[in-house]
Short mmCIF file of C-alpha atoms in Angstrom, two decimals:
data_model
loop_
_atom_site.label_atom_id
_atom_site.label_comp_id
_atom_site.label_asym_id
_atom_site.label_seq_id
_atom_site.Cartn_x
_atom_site.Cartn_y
_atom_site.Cartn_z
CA UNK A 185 87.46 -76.26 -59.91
CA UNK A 186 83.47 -76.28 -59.86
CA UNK A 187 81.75 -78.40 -58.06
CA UNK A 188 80.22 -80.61 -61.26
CA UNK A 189 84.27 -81.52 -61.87
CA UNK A 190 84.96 -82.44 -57.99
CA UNK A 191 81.84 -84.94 -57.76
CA UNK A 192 82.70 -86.40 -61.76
CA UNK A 193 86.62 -87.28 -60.73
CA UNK A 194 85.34 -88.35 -57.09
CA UNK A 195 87.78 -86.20 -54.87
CA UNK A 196 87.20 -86.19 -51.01
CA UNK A 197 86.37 -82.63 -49.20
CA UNK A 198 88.71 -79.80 -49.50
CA UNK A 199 89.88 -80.40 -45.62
CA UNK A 200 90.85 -83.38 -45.74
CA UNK A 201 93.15 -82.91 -49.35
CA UNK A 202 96.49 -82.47 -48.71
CA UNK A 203 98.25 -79.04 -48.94
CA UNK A 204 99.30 -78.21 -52.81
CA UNK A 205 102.02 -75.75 -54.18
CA UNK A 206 99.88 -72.23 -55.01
CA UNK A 207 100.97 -71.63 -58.73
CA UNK A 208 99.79 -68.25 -60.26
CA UNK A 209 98.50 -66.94 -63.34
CA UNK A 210 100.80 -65.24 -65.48
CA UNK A 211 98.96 -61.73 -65.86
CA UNK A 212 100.18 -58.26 -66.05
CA UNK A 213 99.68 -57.84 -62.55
CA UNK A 214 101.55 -61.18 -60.86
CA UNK A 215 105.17 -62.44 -61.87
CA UNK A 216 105.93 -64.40 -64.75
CA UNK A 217 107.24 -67.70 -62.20
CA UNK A 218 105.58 -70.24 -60.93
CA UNK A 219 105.89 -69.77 -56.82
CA UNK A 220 104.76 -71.64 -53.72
CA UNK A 221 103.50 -70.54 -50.61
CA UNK A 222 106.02 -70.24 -48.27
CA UNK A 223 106.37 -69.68 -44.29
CA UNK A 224 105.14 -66.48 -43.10
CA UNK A 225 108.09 -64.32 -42.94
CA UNK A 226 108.28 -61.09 -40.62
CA UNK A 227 106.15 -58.08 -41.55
CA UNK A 228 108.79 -56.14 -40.21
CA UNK A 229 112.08 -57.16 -42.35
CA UNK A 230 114.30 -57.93 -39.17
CA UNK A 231 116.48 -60.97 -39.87
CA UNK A 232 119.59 -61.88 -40.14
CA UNK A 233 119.84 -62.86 -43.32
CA UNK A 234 117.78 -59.32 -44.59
CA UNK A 235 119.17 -55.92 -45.42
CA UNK A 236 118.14 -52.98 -42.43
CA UNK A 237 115.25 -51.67 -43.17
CA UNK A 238 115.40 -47.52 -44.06
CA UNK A 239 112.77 -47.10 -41.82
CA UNK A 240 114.40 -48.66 -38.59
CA UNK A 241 116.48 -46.76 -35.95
CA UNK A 242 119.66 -49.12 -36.81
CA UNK A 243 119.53 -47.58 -40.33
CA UNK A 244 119.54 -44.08 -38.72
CA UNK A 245 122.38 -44.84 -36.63
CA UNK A 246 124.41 -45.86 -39.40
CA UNK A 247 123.74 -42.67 -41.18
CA UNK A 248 124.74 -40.61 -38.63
CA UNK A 249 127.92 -42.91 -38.28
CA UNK A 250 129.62 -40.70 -40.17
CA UNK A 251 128.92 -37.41 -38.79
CA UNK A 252 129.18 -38.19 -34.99
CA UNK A 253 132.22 -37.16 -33.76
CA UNK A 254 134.25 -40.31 -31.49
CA UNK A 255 134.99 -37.87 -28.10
CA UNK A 256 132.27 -36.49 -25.96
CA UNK A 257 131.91 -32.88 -25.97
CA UNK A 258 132.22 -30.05 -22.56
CA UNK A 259 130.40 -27.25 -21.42
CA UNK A 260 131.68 -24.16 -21.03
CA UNK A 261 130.57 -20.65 -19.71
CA UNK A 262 131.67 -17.72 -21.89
CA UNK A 263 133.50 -14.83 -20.69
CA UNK A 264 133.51 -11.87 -23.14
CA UNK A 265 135.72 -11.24 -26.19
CA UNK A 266 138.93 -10.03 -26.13
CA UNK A 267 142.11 -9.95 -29.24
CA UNK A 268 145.23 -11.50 -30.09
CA UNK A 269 148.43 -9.76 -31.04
CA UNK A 270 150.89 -11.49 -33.31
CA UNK A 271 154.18 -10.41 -31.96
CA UNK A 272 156.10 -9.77 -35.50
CA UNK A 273 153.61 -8.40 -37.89
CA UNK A 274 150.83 -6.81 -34.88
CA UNK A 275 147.92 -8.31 -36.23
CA UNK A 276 144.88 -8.15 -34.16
CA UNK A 277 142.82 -11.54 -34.36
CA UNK A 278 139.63 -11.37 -32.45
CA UNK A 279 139.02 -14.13 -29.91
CA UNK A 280 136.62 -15.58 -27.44
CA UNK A 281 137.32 -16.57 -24.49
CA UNK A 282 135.08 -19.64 -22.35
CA UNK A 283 136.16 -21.26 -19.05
CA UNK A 284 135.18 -24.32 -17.60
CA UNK A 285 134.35 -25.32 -14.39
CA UNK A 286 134.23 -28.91 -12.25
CA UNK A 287 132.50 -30.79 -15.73
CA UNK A 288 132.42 -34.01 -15.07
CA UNK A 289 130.94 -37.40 -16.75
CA UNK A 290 127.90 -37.91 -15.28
CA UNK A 291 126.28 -40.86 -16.85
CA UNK A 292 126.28 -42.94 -19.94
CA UNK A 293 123.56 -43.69 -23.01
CA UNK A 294 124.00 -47.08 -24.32
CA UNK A 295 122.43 -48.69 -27.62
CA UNK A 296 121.11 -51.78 -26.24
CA UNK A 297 119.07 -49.56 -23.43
CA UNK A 298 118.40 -45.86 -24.96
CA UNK A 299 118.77 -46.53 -28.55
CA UNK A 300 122.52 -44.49 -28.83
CA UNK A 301 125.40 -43.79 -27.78
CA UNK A 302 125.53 -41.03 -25.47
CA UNK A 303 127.81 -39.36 -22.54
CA UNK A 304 126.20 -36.95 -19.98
CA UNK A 305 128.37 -34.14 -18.91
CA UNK A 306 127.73 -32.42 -15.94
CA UNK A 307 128.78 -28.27 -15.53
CA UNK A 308 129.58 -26.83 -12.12
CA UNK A 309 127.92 -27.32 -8.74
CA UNK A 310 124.65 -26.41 -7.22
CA UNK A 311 123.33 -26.30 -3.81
CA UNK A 312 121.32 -29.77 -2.63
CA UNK A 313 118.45 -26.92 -1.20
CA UNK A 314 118.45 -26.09 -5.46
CA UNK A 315 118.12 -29.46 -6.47
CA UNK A 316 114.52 -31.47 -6.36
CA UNK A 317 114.85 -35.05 -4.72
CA UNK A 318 114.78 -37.39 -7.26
CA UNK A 319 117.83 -35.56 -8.75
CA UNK A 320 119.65 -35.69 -5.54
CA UNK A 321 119.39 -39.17 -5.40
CA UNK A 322 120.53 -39.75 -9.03
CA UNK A 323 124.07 -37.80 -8.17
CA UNK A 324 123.79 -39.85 -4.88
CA UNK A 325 123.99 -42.90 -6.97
CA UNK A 326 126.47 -41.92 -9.04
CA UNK A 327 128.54 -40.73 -6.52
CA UNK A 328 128.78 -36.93 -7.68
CA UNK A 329 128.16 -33.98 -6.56
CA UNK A 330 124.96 -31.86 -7.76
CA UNK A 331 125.65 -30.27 -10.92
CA UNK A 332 123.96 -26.94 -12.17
CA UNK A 333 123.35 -27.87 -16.08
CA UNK A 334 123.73 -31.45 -17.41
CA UNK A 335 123.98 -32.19 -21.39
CA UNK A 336 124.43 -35.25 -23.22
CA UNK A 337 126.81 -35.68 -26.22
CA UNK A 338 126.70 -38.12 -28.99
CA UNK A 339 129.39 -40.90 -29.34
CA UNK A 340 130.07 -42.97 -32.49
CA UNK A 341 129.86 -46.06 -30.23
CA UNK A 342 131.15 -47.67 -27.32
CA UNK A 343 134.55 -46.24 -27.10
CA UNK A 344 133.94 -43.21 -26.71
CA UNK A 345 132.50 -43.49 -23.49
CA UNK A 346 134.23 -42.29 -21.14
CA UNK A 347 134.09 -43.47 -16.83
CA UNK A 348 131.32 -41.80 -15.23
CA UNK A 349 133.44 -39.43 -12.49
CA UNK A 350 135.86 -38.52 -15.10
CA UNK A 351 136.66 -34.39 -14.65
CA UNK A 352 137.12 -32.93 -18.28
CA UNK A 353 139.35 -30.00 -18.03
CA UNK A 354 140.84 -27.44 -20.83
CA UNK A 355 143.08 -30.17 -21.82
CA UNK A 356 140.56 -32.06 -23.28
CA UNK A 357 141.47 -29.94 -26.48
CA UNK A 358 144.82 -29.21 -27.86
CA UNK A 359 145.91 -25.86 -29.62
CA UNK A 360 145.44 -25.45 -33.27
CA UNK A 361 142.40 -28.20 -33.28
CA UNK A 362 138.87 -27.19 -34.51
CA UNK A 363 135.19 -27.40 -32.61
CA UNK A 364 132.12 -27.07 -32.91
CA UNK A 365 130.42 -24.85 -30.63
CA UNK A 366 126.80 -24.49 -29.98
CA UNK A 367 125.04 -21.65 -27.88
CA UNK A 368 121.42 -19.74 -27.28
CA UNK A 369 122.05 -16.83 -29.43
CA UNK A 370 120.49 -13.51 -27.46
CA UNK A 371 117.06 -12.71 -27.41
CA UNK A 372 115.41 -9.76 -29.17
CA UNK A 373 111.71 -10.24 -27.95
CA UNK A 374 109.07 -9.57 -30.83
CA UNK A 375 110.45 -7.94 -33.10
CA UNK A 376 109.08 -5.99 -36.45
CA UNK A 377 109.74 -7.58 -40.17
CA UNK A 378 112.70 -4.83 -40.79
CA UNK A 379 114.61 -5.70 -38.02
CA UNK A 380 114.03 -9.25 -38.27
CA UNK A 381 115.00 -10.30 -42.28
CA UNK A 382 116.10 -7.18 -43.00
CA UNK A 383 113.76 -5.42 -44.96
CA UNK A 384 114.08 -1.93 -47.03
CA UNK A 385 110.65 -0.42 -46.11
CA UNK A 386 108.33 0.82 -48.32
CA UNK A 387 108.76 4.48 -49.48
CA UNK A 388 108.62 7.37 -47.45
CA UNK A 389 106.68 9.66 -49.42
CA UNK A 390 104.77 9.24 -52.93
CA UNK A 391 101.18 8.60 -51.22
CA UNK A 392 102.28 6.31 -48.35
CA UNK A 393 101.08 7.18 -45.05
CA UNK A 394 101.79 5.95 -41.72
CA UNK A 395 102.89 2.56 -43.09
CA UNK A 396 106.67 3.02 -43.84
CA UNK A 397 107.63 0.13 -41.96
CA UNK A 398 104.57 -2.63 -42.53
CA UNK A 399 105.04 -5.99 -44.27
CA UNK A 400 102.39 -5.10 -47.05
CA UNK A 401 100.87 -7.58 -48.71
CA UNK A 402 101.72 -10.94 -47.20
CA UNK A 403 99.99 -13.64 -49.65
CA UNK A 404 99.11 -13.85 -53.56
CA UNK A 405 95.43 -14.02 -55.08
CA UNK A 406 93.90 -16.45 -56.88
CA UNK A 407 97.02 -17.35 -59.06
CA UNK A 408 99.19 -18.36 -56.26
CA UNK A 409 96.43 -20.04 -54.25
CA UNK A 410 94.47 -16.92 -52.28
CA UNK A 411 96.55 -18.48 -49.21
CA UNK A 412 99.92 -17.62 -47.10
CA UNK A 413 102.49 -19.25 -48.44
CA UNK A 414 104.15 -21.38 -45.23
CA UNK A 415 107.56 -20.09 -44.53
CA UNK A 416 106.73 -16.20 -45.36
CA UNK A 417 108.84 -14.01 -43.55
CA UNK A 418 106.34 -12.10 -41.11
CA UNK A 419 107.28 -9.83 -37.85
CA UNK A 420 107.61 -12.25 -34.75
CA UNK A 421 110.36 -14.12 -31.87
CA UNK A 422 113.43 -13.12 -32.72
CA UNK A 423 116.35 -14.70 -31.33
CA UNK A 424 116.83 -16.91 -28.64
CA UNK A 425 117.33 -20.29 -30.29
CA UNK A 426 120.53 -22.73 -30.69
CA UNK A 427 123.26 -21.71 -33.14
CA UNK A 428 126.30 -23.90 -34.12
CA UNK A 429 129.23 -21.89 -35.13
CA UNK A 430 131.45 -24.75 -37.02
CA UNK A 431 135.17 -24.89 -37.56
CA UNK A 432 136.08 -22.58 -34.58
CA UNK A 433 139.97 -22.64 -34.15
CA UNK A 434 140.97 -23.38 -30.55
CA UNK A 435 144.00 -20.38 -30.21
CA UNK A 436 145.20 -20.86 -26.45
CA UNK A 437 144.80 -23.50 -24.06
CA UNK A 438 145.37 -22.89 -20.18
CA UNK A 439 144.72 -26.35 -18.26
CA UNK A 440 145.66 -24.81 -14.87
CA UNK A 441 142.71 -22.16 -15.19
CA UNK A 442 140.31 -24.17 -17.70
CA UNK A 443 140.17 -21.40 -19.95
CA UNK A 444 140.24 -21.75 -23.65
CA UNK A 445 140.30 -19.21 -26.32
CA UNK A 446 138.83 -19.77 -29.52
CA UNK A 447 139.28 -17.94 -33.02
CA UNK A 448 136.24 -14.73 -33.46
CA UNK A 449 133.09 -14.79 -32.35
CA UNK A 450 130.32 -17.51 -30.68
CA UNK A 451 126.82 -16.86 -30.38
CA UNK A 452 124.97 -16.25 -26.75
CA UNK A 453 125.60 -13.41 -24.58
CA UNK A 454 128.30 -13.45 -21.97
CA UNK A 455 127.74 -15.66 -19.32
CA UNK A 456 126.04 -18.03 -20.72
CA UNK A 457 126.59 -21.87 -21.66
CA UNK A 458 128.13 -23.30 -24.63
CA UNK A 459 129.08 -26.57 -25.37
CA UNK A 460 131.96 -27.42 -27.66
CA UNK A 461 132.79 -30.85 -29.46
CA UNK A 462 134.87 -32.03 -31.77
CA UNK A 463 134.01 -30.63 -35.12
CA UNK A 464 132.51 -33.11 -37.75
CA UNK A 465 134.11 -31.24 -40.65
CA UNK A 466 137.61 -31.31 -39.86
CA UNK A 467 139.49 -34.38 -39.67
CA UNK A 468 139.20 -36.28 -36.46
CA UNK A 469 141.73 -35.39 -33.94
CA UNK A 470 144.76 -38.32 -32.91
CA UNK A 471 143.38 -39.74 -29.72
CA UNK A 472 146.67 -41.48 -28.74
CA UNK A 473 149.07 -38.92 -29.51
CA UNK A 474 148.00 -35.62 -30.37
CA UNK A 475 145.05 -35.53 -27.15
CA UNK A 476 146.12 -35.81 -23.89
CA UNK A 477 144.41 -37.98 -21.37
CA UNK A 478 141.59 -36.53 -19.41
CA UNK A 479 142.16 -36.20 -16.01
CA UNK A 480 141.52 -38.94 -13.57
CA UNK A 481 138.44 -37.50 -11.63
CA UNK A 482 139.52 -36.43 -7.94
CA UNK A 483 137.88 -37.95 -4.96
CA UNK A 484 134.96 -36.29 -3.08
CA UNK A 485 135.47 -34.20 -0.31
CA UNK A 486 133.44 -34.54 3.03
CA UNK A 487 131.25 -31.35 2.07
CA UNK A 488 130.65 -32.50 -1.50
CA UNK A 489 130.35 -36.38 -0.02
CA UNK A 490 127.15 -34.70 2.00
CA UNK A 491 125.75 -32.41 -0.84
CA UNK A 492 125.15 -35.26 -3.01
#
């Protein structure tokens, strides 16, 4: 309204008029309905009465729902590979065999605190002269000994945490179930582009000299962009980083020993750690009647009692 108008019908100052309903223009750009200005609502969408945001870590959790397995996981060490016989028809199976040694719950990972739900497992024991101070008085508050490798595993939600103290032995899996099992696959230092993706070579006569075994060429000209395209295979690290071998049949169980043997082969050299979990691809196993209990996690003895 101009100001001509505003002094013709008399109207006080714009302060001191009362508040009016905003009504907008019907134009290509605003909505065809008449609106009023409301309350300032949250810039960040979180209501109760609003869907989750996409964006938000509750979203993400929900989306991993259905992929995070209900049990915690273990950690195993892994022995060496050995075979099966089948007793009527002498057919060698190849196997693995991991053991495990005093793992025990160590602490929990809650939503409201961390964001998730999470169980740390601890694998072994370690002398308190091995372990810095702050960590000693972590397992002094939680009333375990030192462990020598601690790893968390992802829960669905709240029950599958299990008591902190809790010992997880070979019984935590059944025969005939499948895991997941994850492990540093061994490392093959720098290593040249043959031996690393497998390549043919370039010819070994026909003009080529001294570079049988060079990448070449390792980016287009100025049709492809005169760059490196990312992702080009190129000599480098090879090895050395986490593979998951999924679907891995558990074949033998022996609960007095912790030893399990598991169907072929698992990445990582022997000796070193693995950690196996329900797998995510196979249906979930019966937690009332097919899985056993874990057992109840024994008391501390006096030399323990003083390590931690």
């Amino acid at each position: 309204m101009s100001t001509t108008c505003a002094a013709r019908i008399n109207l006080p100052p714009s302060f001191l008029l009362p508040f009016l309903p905003y009504q907008t223009i019907r134009t290509v750009r605003t909505a065809h309905t008449i609106k009023t200005i409301s309350a300032k609502t949250n810039r960040f969408n979180r209501a109760a009465h609003l869907p989750i945001l996409g964006s938000t870590s509750t979203a993400a959790l929900e989306r991993k729902a259905v992929t995070t397995p209900y049990r915690t996981g273990v950690i195993a060490v892994k022995k060496g590979m050995s075979a099966i016989y089948h007793p009527t028809t002498g057919r060698r199976t190849p196997c693995t065999i991991v053991q495990l040694d005093r793992v025990q719950v160590v602490g929990h990972k809650t939503r409201p605190r961390h964001g998730y739900w999470a169980v740390q497992v601890g694998y072994g024991w370690r002398h308190p002269s091995n372990i810095t101070r702050p960590m000693l008085g972590y397992y002094a508050g939680q009333q375990i000994s030192p462990k020598k490798e601690l790893v968390e595993f992802r829960v669905k939600d709240e029950t599958g945490l299990v008591k902190v103290g809790e010992e997880l032995g070979a019984n935590w899996f059944v025969e005939g179930q499948f895991v997941d099992v994850r492990g540093n696959c061994k490392g093959k230092g720098f290593a040249g582009g043959m031996k690393r993706h497998g390549w043919s070579g370039q010819p070994a006569s026909h003009g080529n000299s001294l570079a049988h075994r060079v990448m070449g060429s390792s980016g287009p000209s100025q049709g492809g962009g005169s760059r490196v395209h990312p992702g080009k295979n190129m000599p480098g690290r090879m090895g050395g980083q986490q593979v998951t071998v999924k679907n891995v049949k558990i074949m033998k169980v022996d609960e007095e020993h912790g030893i399990l043997v598991l169907h072929g082969c698992i990445s990582g050299p022997n000796g070193s750690l693995v950690k196996l979990q329900d797998a995510i691809k196979k249906p979930w196993p019966d937690l009332h009647s097919n899985i056993p209990p874990p057992k109840s996690a024994s008391p501390l003895t006096t030399t323990e009692a003083t390590a931690a």
